[in-house]
Tab-separated table of N, CA and C in Angstrom:
chain	number	residue	atom	x	y	z
A	1	MET	N	146.507	98.929	123.302
A	1	MET	CA	146.574	97.485	123.398
A	1	MET	C	147.350	96.892	122.223
A	2	LYS	N	147.052	97.388	121.017
A	2	LYS	CA	147.733	96.882	119.827
A	2	LYS	C	149.222	97.211	119.874
A	3	LYS	N	149.535	98.371	120.420
A	3	LYS	CA	150.933	98.784	120.535
A	3	LYS	C	151.702	97.848	121.470
A	4	HIS	N	151.041	97.433	122.551
A	4	HIS	CA	151.677	96.516	123.497
A	4	HIS	C	151.908	95.148	122.864
A	5	LEU	N	150.936	94.699	122.055
A	5	LEU	CA	151.103	93.413	121.371
A	5	LEU	C	152.257	93.464	120.373
A	6	GLN	N	152.370	94.579	119.657
A	6	GLN	CA	153.472	94.721	118.704
A	6	GLN	C	154.811	94.739	119.432
A	7	LYS	N	154.855	95.404	120.583
A	7	LYS	CA	156.087	95.447	121.367
A	7	LYS	C	156.449	94.049	121.866
A	8	LEU	N	155.437	93.308	122.325
A	8	LEU	CA	155.663	91.941	122.788
A	8	LEU	C	156.143	91.046	121.645
A	9	GLN	N	155.542	91.195	120.461
A	9	GLN	CA	155.973	90.413	119.299
A	9	GLN	C	157.416	90.727	118.949
A	10	HIS	N	157.778	91.995	119.012
A	10	HIS	CA	159.161	92.382	118.705
A	10	HIS	C	160.123	91.771	119.717
A	11	GLN	N	159.747	91.799	120.992
A	11	GLN	CA	160.607	91.219	122.022
A	11	GLN	C	160.734	89.712	121.845
A	12	LEU	N	159.642	89.051	121.461
A	12	LEU	CA	159.694	87.608	121.244
A	12	LEU	C	160.577	87.249	120.056
A	13	LYS	N	160.595	88.113	119.049
A	13	LYS	CA	161.418	87.834	117.867
A	13	LYS	C	162.907	87.917	118.176
A	14	THR	N	163.267	88.619	119.238
A	14	THR	CA	164.687	88.714	119.590
A	14	THR	C	165.183	87.455	120.295
A	15	ILE	N	164.247	86.654	120.829
A	15	ILE	CA	164.627	85.393	121.479
A	15	ILE	C	164.822	84.346	120.389
A	16	PRO	N	165.924	83.615	120.409
A	16	PRO	CA	166.148	82.595	119.370
A	16	PRO	C	165.009	81.578	119.323
A	17	LEU	N	164.723	81.105	118.130
A	17	LEU	CA	163.605	80.198	117.894
A	17	LEU	C	163.726	78.914	118.710
A	18	VAL	N	164.925	78.393	118.845
A	18	VAL	CA	165.133	77.154	119.597
A	18	VAL	C	164.725	77.341	121.057
A	19	ILE	N	165.070	78.478	121.616
A	19	ILE	CA	164.725	78.744	123.021
A	19	ILE	C	163.213	78.911	123.170
A	20	ARG	N	162.572	79.604	122.216
A	20	ARG	CA	161.117	79.772	122.281
A	20	ARG	C	160.411	78.422	122.259
A	21	TYR	N	160.811	77.559	121.324
A	21	TYR	CA	160.185	76.236	121.250
A	21	TYR	C	160.525	75.395	122.476
A	22	GLY	N	161.731	75.522	122.971
A	22	GLY	CA	162.113	74.794	124.178
A	22	GLY	C	161.262	75.195	125.365
A	23	LEU	N	161.037	76.498	125.534
A	23	LEU	CA	160.190	76.974	126.632
A	23	LEU	C	158.750	76.503	126.468
A	24	LEU	N	158.262	76.529	125.240
A	24	LEU	CA	156.903	76.070	124.972
A	24	LEU	C	156.751	74.585	125.291
A	25	LEU	N	157.730	73.788	124.887
A	25	LEU	CA	157.689	72.353	125.189
A	25	LEU	C	157.810	72.089	126.687
A	26	ALA	N	158.647	72.858	127.366
A	26	ALA	CA	158.790	72.696	128.817
A	26	ALA	C	157.477	73.024	129.523
A	27	LEU	N	156.813	74.082	129.088
A	27	LEU	CA	155.521	74.454	129.671
A	27	LEU	C	154.486	73.355	129.437
A	28	ALA	N	154.452	72.815	128.227
A	28	ALA	CA	153.518	71.725	127.923
A	28	ALA	C	153.821	70.503	128.788
A	29	LEU	N	155.096	70.199	128.969
A	29	LEU	CA	155.485	69.049	129.791
A	29	LEU	C	155.061	69.239	131.244
A	30	VAL	N	155.248	70.437	131.776
A	30	VAL	CA	154.837	70.721	133.158
A	30	VAL	C	153.324	70.561	133.299
A	31	CYS	N	152.577	71.063	132.325
A	31	CYS	CA	151.114	70.932	132.383
A	31	CYS	C	150.688	69.470	132.336
A	32	ILE	N	151.283	68.701	131.441
A	32	ILE	CA	150.922	67.284	131.319
A	32	ILE	C	151.303	66.515	132.581
A	33	LYS	N	152.474	66.777	133.108
A	33	LYS	CA	152.904	66.074	134.329
A	33	LYS	C	152.028	66.455	135.527
A	34	THR	N	151.585	67.702	135.594
A	34	THR	CA	150.687	68.125	136.669
A	34	THR	C	149.356	67.392	136.559
A	35	LEU	N	148.828	67.309	135.331
A	35	LEU	CA	147.585	66.573	135.129
A	35	LEU	C	147.762	65.095	135.464
A	36	GLU	N	148.894	64.545	135.066
A	36	GLU	CA	149.181	63.135	135.347
A	36	GLU	C	149.228	62.885	136.859
A	37	TYR	N	149.834	63.794	137.583
A	37	TYR	CA	149.895	63.675	139.045
A	37	TYR	C	148.485	63.695	139.635
A	38	GLN	N	147.649	64.588	139.085
A	38	GLN	CA	146.272	64.681	139.572
A	38	GLN	C	145.515	63.374	139.336
A	39	VAL	N	145.785	62.714	138.213
A	39	VAL	CA	145.128	61.438	137.918
A	39	VAL	C	145.594	60.370	138.892
A	40	PHE	N	146.908	60.285	139.098
A	40	PHE	CA	147.444	59.229	139.958
A	40	PHE	C	147.148	59.456	141.442
A	41	SER	N	146.857	60.684	141.815
A	41	SER	CA	146.480	60.936	143.211
A	41	SER	C	144.957	60.919	143.372
A	42	PHE	N	144.264	60.465	142.346
A	42	PHE	CA	142.811	60.297	142.333
A	42	PHE	C	142.057	61.609	142.546
A	43	ARG	N	142.641	62.710	142.179
A	43	ARG	CA	141.946	64.003	142.252
A	43	ARG	C	141.257	64.319	140.923
A	44	LEU	N	141.683	63.625	139.871
A	44	LEU	CA	141.163	63.894	138.533
A	44	LEU	C	140.776	62.569	137.890
A	45	ASN	N	139.616	62.537	137.308
A	45	ASN	CA	139.133	61.349	136.624
A	45	ASN	C	140.000	61.087	135.386
A	46	GLN	N	140.287	59.822	135.098
A	46	GLN	CA	141.150	59.482	133.967
A	46	GLN	C	140.504	59.890	132.643
A	47	GLN	N	139.195	59.802	132.531
A	47	GLN	CA	138.514	60.205	131.301
A	47	GLN	C	138.638	61.715	131.083
A	48	LEU	N	138.559	62.469	132.166
A	48	LEU	CA	138.738	63.914	132.058
A	48	LEU	C	140.167	64.241	131.630
A	49	TYR	N	141.121	63.505	132.172
A	49	TYR	CA	142.534	63.672	131.804
A	49	TYR	C	142.727	63.436	130.306
A	50	ILE	N	142.160	62.360	129.803
A	50	ILE	CA	142.279	62.050	128.372
A	50	ILE	C	141.598	63.137	127.543
A	51	GLY	N	140.454	63.626	128.002
A	51	GLY	CA	139.755	64.700	127.295
A	51	GLY	C	140.569	65.983	127.245
A	52	ILE	N	141.221	66.318	128.344
A	52	ILE	CA	142.050	67.532	128.385
A	52	ILE	C	143.236	67.399	127.434
A	53	ILE	N	143.890	66.241	127.438
A	53	ILE	CA	145.034	66.025	126.542
A	53	ILE	C	144.577	66.066	125.086
A	54	ALA	N	143.432	65.442	124.791
A	54	ALA	CA	142.905	65.457	123.423
A	54	ALA	C	142.576	66.885	122.991
A	55	SER	N	141.982	67.664	123.891
A	55	SER	CA	141.667	69.067	123.576
A	55	SER	C	142.934	69.864	123.314
A	56	PHE	N	143.973	69.596	124.101
A	56	PHE	CA	145.246	70.284	123.905
A	56	PHE	C	145.778	70.033	122.495
A	57	PHE	N	145.782	68.770	122.084
A	57	PHE	CA	146.296	68.457	120.754
A	57	PHE	C	145.380	68.971	119.646
A	58	LEU	N	144.081	69.027	119.915
A	58	LEU	CA	143.154	69.610	118.947
A	58	LEU	C	143.478	71.083	118.729
A	59	PHE	N	143.637	71.831	119.818
A	59	PHE	CA	143.972	73.252	119.705
A	59	PHE	C	145.353	73.451	119.087
A	60	LEU	N	146.271	72.569	119.405
A	60	LEU	CA	147.598	72.638	118.802
A	60	LEU	C	147.508	72.465	117.286
A	61	GLY	N	146.721	71.506	116.841
A	61	GLY	CA	146.546	71.277	115.408
A	61	GLY	C	145.862	72.440	114.718
A	62	VAL	N	144.822	72.980	115.340
A	62	VAL	CA	144.112	74.127	114.764
A	62	VAL	C	145.044	75.334	114.681
A	63	GLY	N	145.821	75.564	115.733
A	63	GLY	CA	146.772	76.687	115.726
A	63	GLY	C	147.846	76.522	114.673
A	64	ALA	N	148.367	75.310	114.534
A	64	ALA	CA	149.396	75.061	113.519
A	64	ALA	C	148.828	75.260	112.120
A	65	ALA	N	147.597	74.793	111.888
A	65	ALA	CA	146.967	74.973	110.576
A	65	ALA	C	146.740	76.454	110.287
A	66	TYR	N	146.296	77.192	111.296
A	66	TYR	CA	146.077	78.628	111.121
A	66	TYR	C	147.377	79.331	110.734
A	67	LEU	N	148.439	79.044	111.471
A	67	LEU	CA	149.720	79.681	111.170
A	67	LEU	C	150.251	79.242	109.815
A	68	TRP	N	150.063	77.974	109.469
A	68	TRP	CA	150.529	77.459	108.178
A	68	TRP	C	149.882	78.233	107.036
A	69	PHE	N	148.559	78.373	107.075
A	69	PHE	CA	147.872	79.054	105.989
A	69	PHE	C	148.076	80.558	106.045
A	70	ARG	N	148.268	81.089	107.221
A	70	ARG	CA	148.510	82.530	107.348
A	70	ARG	C	149.814	82.910	106.665
A	71	PHE	N	150.875	82.157	106.903
A	71	PHE	CA	152.159	82.481	106.302
A	71	PHE	C	152.239	82.005	104.859
A	72	ARG	N	151.489	80.984	104.509
A	72	ARG	CA	151.511	80.491	103.143
A	72	ARG	C	150.859	81.496	102.199
A	73	ASP	N	149.819	82.190	102.657
A	73	ASP	CA	149.126	83.162	101.831
A	73	ASP	C	149.780	84.534	101.868
A	74	ASN	N	150.811	84.701	102.673
A	74	ASN	CA	151.490	85.980	102.807
A	74	ASN	C	152.341	86.227	101.567
A	75	PRO	N	152.063	87.296	100.793
A	75	PRO	CA	152.818	87.520	99.559
A	75	PRO	C	154.295	87.805	99.798
A	76	VAL	N	154.653	88.325	100.972
A	76	VAL	CA	156.062	88.609	101.239
A	76	VAL	C	156.855	87.312	101.322
A	77	VAL	N	156.262	86.286	101.921
A	77	VAL	CA	156.942	85.009	102.056
A	77	VAL	C	157.091	84.331	100.701
A	78	GLU	N	156.094	84.515	99.816
A	78	GLU	CA	156.108	83.830	98.535
A	78	GLU	C	157.058	84.463	97.524
A	79	LYS	N	157.523	85.674	97.782
A	79	LYS	CA	158.433	86.314	96.840
A	79	LYS	C	159.724	85.526	96.771
A	80	MET	N	160.136	85.232	95.571
A	80	MET	CA	161.393	84.519	95.411
A	80	MET	C	162.524	85.533	95.368
A	81	MET	N	163.520	85.289	96.149
A	81	MET	CA	164.673	86.170	96.164
A	81	MET	C	165.589	85.789	95.012
A	82	PRO	N	165.852	86.727	94.114
A	82	PRO	CA	166.790	86.415	93.042
A	82	PRO	C	168.200	86.291	93.608
A	83	ILE	N	168.980	85.432	93.013
A	83	ILE	CA	170.348	85.238	93.471
A	83	ILE	C	171.239	86.185	92.675
A	84	LEU	N	171.661	87.237	93.334
A	84	LEU	CA	172.533	88.225	92.704
A	84	LEU	C	173.932	88.087	93.277
A	85	THR	N	174.912	88.316	92.417
A	85	THR	CA	176.290	88.296	92.891
A	85	THR	C	176.570	89.580	93.659
A	86	ILE	N	177.676	89.605	94.350
A	86	ILE	CA	178.055	90.800	95.114
A	86	ILE	C	178.253	91.982	94.175
A	87	LYS	N	178.870	91.721	93.029
A	87	LYS	CA	179.073	92.784	92.045
A	87	LYS	C	177.739	93.344	91.572
A	88	GLU	N	176.789	92.443	91.310
A	88	GLU	CA	175.477	92.887	90.843
A	88	GLU	C	174.750	93.681	91.923
A	89	LEU	N	174.877	93.264	93.167
A	89	LEU	CA	174.268	94.026	94.265
A	89	LEU	C	174.883	95.418	94.385
A	90	ASN	N	176.203	95.488	94.224
A	90	ASN	CA	176.866	96.799	94.278
A	90	ASN	C	176.405	97.687	93.134
A	91	LEU	N	176.256	97.114	91.943
A	91	LEU	CA	175.757	97.896	90.811
A	91	LEU	C	174.324	98.352	91.071
A	92	LEU	N	173.535	97.498	91.672
A	92	LEU	CA	172.151	97.844	91.992
A	92	LEU	C	172.091	98.995	92.994
A	93	ARG	N	172.995	98.974	93.955
A	93	ARG	CA	173.064	100.093	94.905
A	93	ARG	C	173.470	101.384	94.194
A	94	GLY	N	174.378	101.259	93.237
A	94	GLY	CA	174.766	102.422	92.443
A	94	GLY	C	173.601	102.953	91.629
A	95	LEU	N	172.805	102.053	91.063
A	95	LEU	CA	171.613	102.479	90.321
A	95	LEU	C	170.654	103.230	91.239
A	96	ALA	N	170.513	102.748	92.460
A	96	ALA	CA	169.617	103.399	93.421
A	96	ALA	C	170.099	104.805	93.764
A	97	GLN	N	171.412	105.016	93.694
A	97	GLN	CA	171.971	106.343	93.965
A	97	GLN	C	171.898	107.243	92.742
A	98	GLY	N	171.477	106.686	91.604
A	98	GLY	CA	171.331	107.473	90.387
A	98	GLY	C	172.603	107.610	89.572
A	99	LEU	N	173.554	106.716	89.769
A	99	LEU	CA	174.813	106.784	89.024
A	99	LEU	C	174.613	106.336	87.578
A	100	THR	N	175.393	106.924	86.678
A	100	THR	CA	175.360	106.526	85.271
A	100	THR	C	176.239	105.293	85.080
A	101	ASN	N	176.157	104.698	83.880
A	101	ASN	CA	177.001	103.533	83.586
A	101	ASN	C	178.479	103.894	83.683
A	102	GLN	N	178.841	105.071	83.216
A	102	GLN	CA	180.236	105.503	83.271
A	102	GLN	C	180.698	105.653	84.720
A	103	GLN	N	179.866	106.243	85.555
A	103	GLN	CA	180.216	106.402	86.969
A	103	GLN	C	180.334	105.044	87.665
A	104	LEU	N	179.438	104.127	87.314
A	104	LEU	CA	179.518	102.773	87.867
A	104	LEU	C	180.804	102.086	87.423
A	105	ALA	N	181.165	102.280	86.157
A	105	ALA	CA	182.386	101.672	85.623
A	105	ALA	C	183.617	102.236	86.323
A	106	ASP	N	183.646	103.540	86.505
A	106	ASP	CA	184.786	104.168	87.182
A	106	ASP	C	184.903	103.694	88.634
A	107	ALA	N	183.779	103.571	89.308
A	107	ALA	CA	183.797	103.177	90.718
A	107	ALA	C	184.219	101.721	90.902
A	108	SER	N	183.879	100.868	89.947
A	108	SER	CA	184.191	99.439	90.102
A	108	SER	C	185.378	98.994	89.253
A	109	PHE	N	186.045	99.934	88.595
A	109	PHE	CA	187.231	99.650	87.780
A	109	PHE	C	186.933	98.630	86.682
A	110	LEU	N	185.794	98.795	86.028
A	110	LEU	CA	185.396	97.938	84.913
A	110	LEU	C	185.074	98.807	83.711
A	111	SER	N	184.954	98.190	82.549
A	111	SER	CA	184.585	98.952	81.357
A	111	SER	C	183.073	99.165	81.347
A	112	VAL	N	182.635	100.128	80.561
A	112	VAL	CA	181.212	100.433	80.457
A	112	VAL	C	180.461	99.230	79.880
A	113	ASN	N	181.086	98.540	78.912
A	113	ASN	CA	180.438	97.365	78.321
A	113	ASN	C	180.249	96.248	79.352
A	114	THR	N	181.209	96.077	80.234
A	114	THR	CA	181.077	95.066	81.290
A	114	THR	C	179.941	95.446	82.240
A	115	ILE	N	179.836	96.727	82.539
A	115	ILE	CA	178.744	97.216	83.394
A	115	ILE	C	177.404	96.923	82.732
A	116	LYS	N	177.322	97.177	81.430
A	116	LYS	CA	176.073	96.907	80.706
A	116	LYS	C	175.716	95.424	80.767
A	117	THR	N	176.722	94.581	80.633
A	117	THR	CA	176.485	93.134	80.699
A	117	THR	C	175.974	92.735	82.078
A	118	HIS	N	176.617	93.273	83.114
A	118	HIS	CA	176.169	92.972	84.482
A	118	HIS	C	174.746	93.488	84.722
A	119	LEU	N	174.451	94.676	84.215
A	119	LEU	CA	173.114	95.241	84.401
A	119	LEU	C	172.058	94.410	83.675
A	120	LYS	N	172.399	93.909	82.489
A	120	LYS	CA	171.459	93.029	81.778
A	120	LYS	C	171.169	91.780	82.605
A	121	SER	N	172.205	91.269	83.245
A	121	SER	CA	172.031	90.098	84.104
A	121	SER	C	171.126	90.432	85.296
A	122	VAL	N	171.317	91.611	85.866
A	122	VAL	CA	170.473	92.057	86.985
A	122	VAL	C	169.022	92.176	86.528
A	123	TYR	N	168.807	92.810	85.370
A	123	TYR	CA	167.448	92.979	84.851
A	123	TYR	C	166.784	91.616	84.619
A	124	ARG	N	167.552	90.682	84.077
A	124	ARG	CA	167.018	89.349	83.791
A	124	ARG	C	166.631	88.637	85.089
A	125	LYS	N	167.501	88.726	86.087
A	125	LYS	CA	167.235	88.041	87.355
A	125	LYS	C	166.068	88.672	88.116
A	126	LEU	N	165.919	89.975	88.001
A	126	LEU	CA	164.831	90.666	88.698
A	126	LEU	C	163.537	90.703	87.885
A	127	LEU	N	163.613	90.217	86.632
A	127	LEU	CA	162.463	90.216	85.728
A	127	LEU	C	161.949	91.634	85.463
A	128	VAL	N	162.881	92.534	85.162
A	128	VAL	CA	162.534	93.921	84.853
A	128	VAL	C	163.151	94.304	83.519
A	129	LYS	N	162.790	95.513	83.031
A	129	LYS	CA	163.272	95.938	81.716
A	129	LYS	C	164.218	97.128	81.751
A	130	ASN	N	164.205	97.893	82.843
A	130	ASN	CA	165.058	99.080	82.870
A	130	ASN	C	165.538	99.383	84.288
A	131	ARG	N	166.316	100.461	84.393
A	131	ARG	CA	166.952	100.841	85.657
A	131	ARG	C	165.938	101.152	86.749
A	132	SER	N	164.948	101.960	86.394
A	132	SER	CA	163.987	102.387	87.417
A	132	SER	C	163.182	101.199	87.946
A	133	GLU	N	162.807	100.274	87.059
A	133	GLU	CA	162.098	99.078	87.514
A	133	GLU	C	163.000	98.223	88.399
A	134	ALA	N	164.279	98.151	88.046
A	134	ALA	CA	165.227	97.356	88.837
A	134	ALA	C	165.366	97.925	90.248
A	135	VAL	N	165.471	99.237	90.348
A	135	VAL	CA	165.606	99.872	91.667
A	135	VAL	C	164.327	99.682	92.478
A	136	ALA	N	163.175	99.853	91.825
A	136	ALA	CA	161.899	99.674	92.531
A	136	ALA	C	161.750	98.237	93.034
A	137	LYS	N	162.103	97.283	92.202
A	137	LYS	CA	161.995	95.867	92.601
A	137	LYS	C	162.991	95.546	93.715
A	138	ALA	N	164.193	96.112	93.623
A	138	ALA	CA	165.200	95.877	94.661
A	138	ALA	C	164.736	96.441	96.001
A	139	LYS	N	164.104	97.604	95.974
A	139	LYS	CA	163.570	98.180	97.215
A	139	LYS	C	162.437	97.317	97.752
A	140	ASP	N	161.607	96.820	96.849
A	140	ASP	CA	160.492	95.967	97.249
A	140	ASP	C	160.981	94.677	97.899
A	141	LEU	N	162.085	94.122	97.396
A	141	LEU	CA	162.645	92.877	97.930
A	141	LEU	C	163.668	93.113	99.040
A	142	ASN	N	163.871	94.379	99.415
A	142	ASN	CA	164.848	94.748	100.453
A	142	ASN	C	166.265	94.305	100.101
A	143	LEU	N	166.609	94.351	98.833
A	143	LEU	CA	167.958	93.967	98.413
A	143	LEU	C	168.974	95.070	98.665
A	144	LEU	N	168.509	96.293	98.766
A	144	LEU	CA	169.437	97.412	98.942
A	144	LEU	C	169.897	97.534	100.386
A	145	GLU	N	169.213	96.859	101.300
A	145	GLU	CA	169.557	96.951	102.719
A	145	GLU	C	170.515	95.862	103.156
A	146	LEU	N	170.823	94.928	102.278
A	146	LEU	CA	171.706	93.811	102.640
A	146	LEU	C	173.132	94.251	102.779
């Protein structure tokens, strides 16, 4: 059962957000118009109609609050992405491959001192002190997959 839910969630994520919300709004509109028709054809009491609409908005509010706090407390969402330049990202990928400063300098046609300066900038932006911490943090933030 859980596997099917995960598969469904994955399939839903492939649908653009605008289309998902559009379909949800269209479904809500059809439900409201159906209820409205029932009221005007005297099949449904107007007080019951108002109660159903109020319940709908109550559940909508509860669901929105649940999702708001669920994603707000999610540590992955709260992680701030450091703004790294393309050069810094390339150096970070080189660090992940275990390249030395000299190898990084040769690959990027820069001097070793320039590489050191760029690496210091990377360490500062990632709030780390050395190469291994920088690579670990980059993997944690999925910076190496960009």
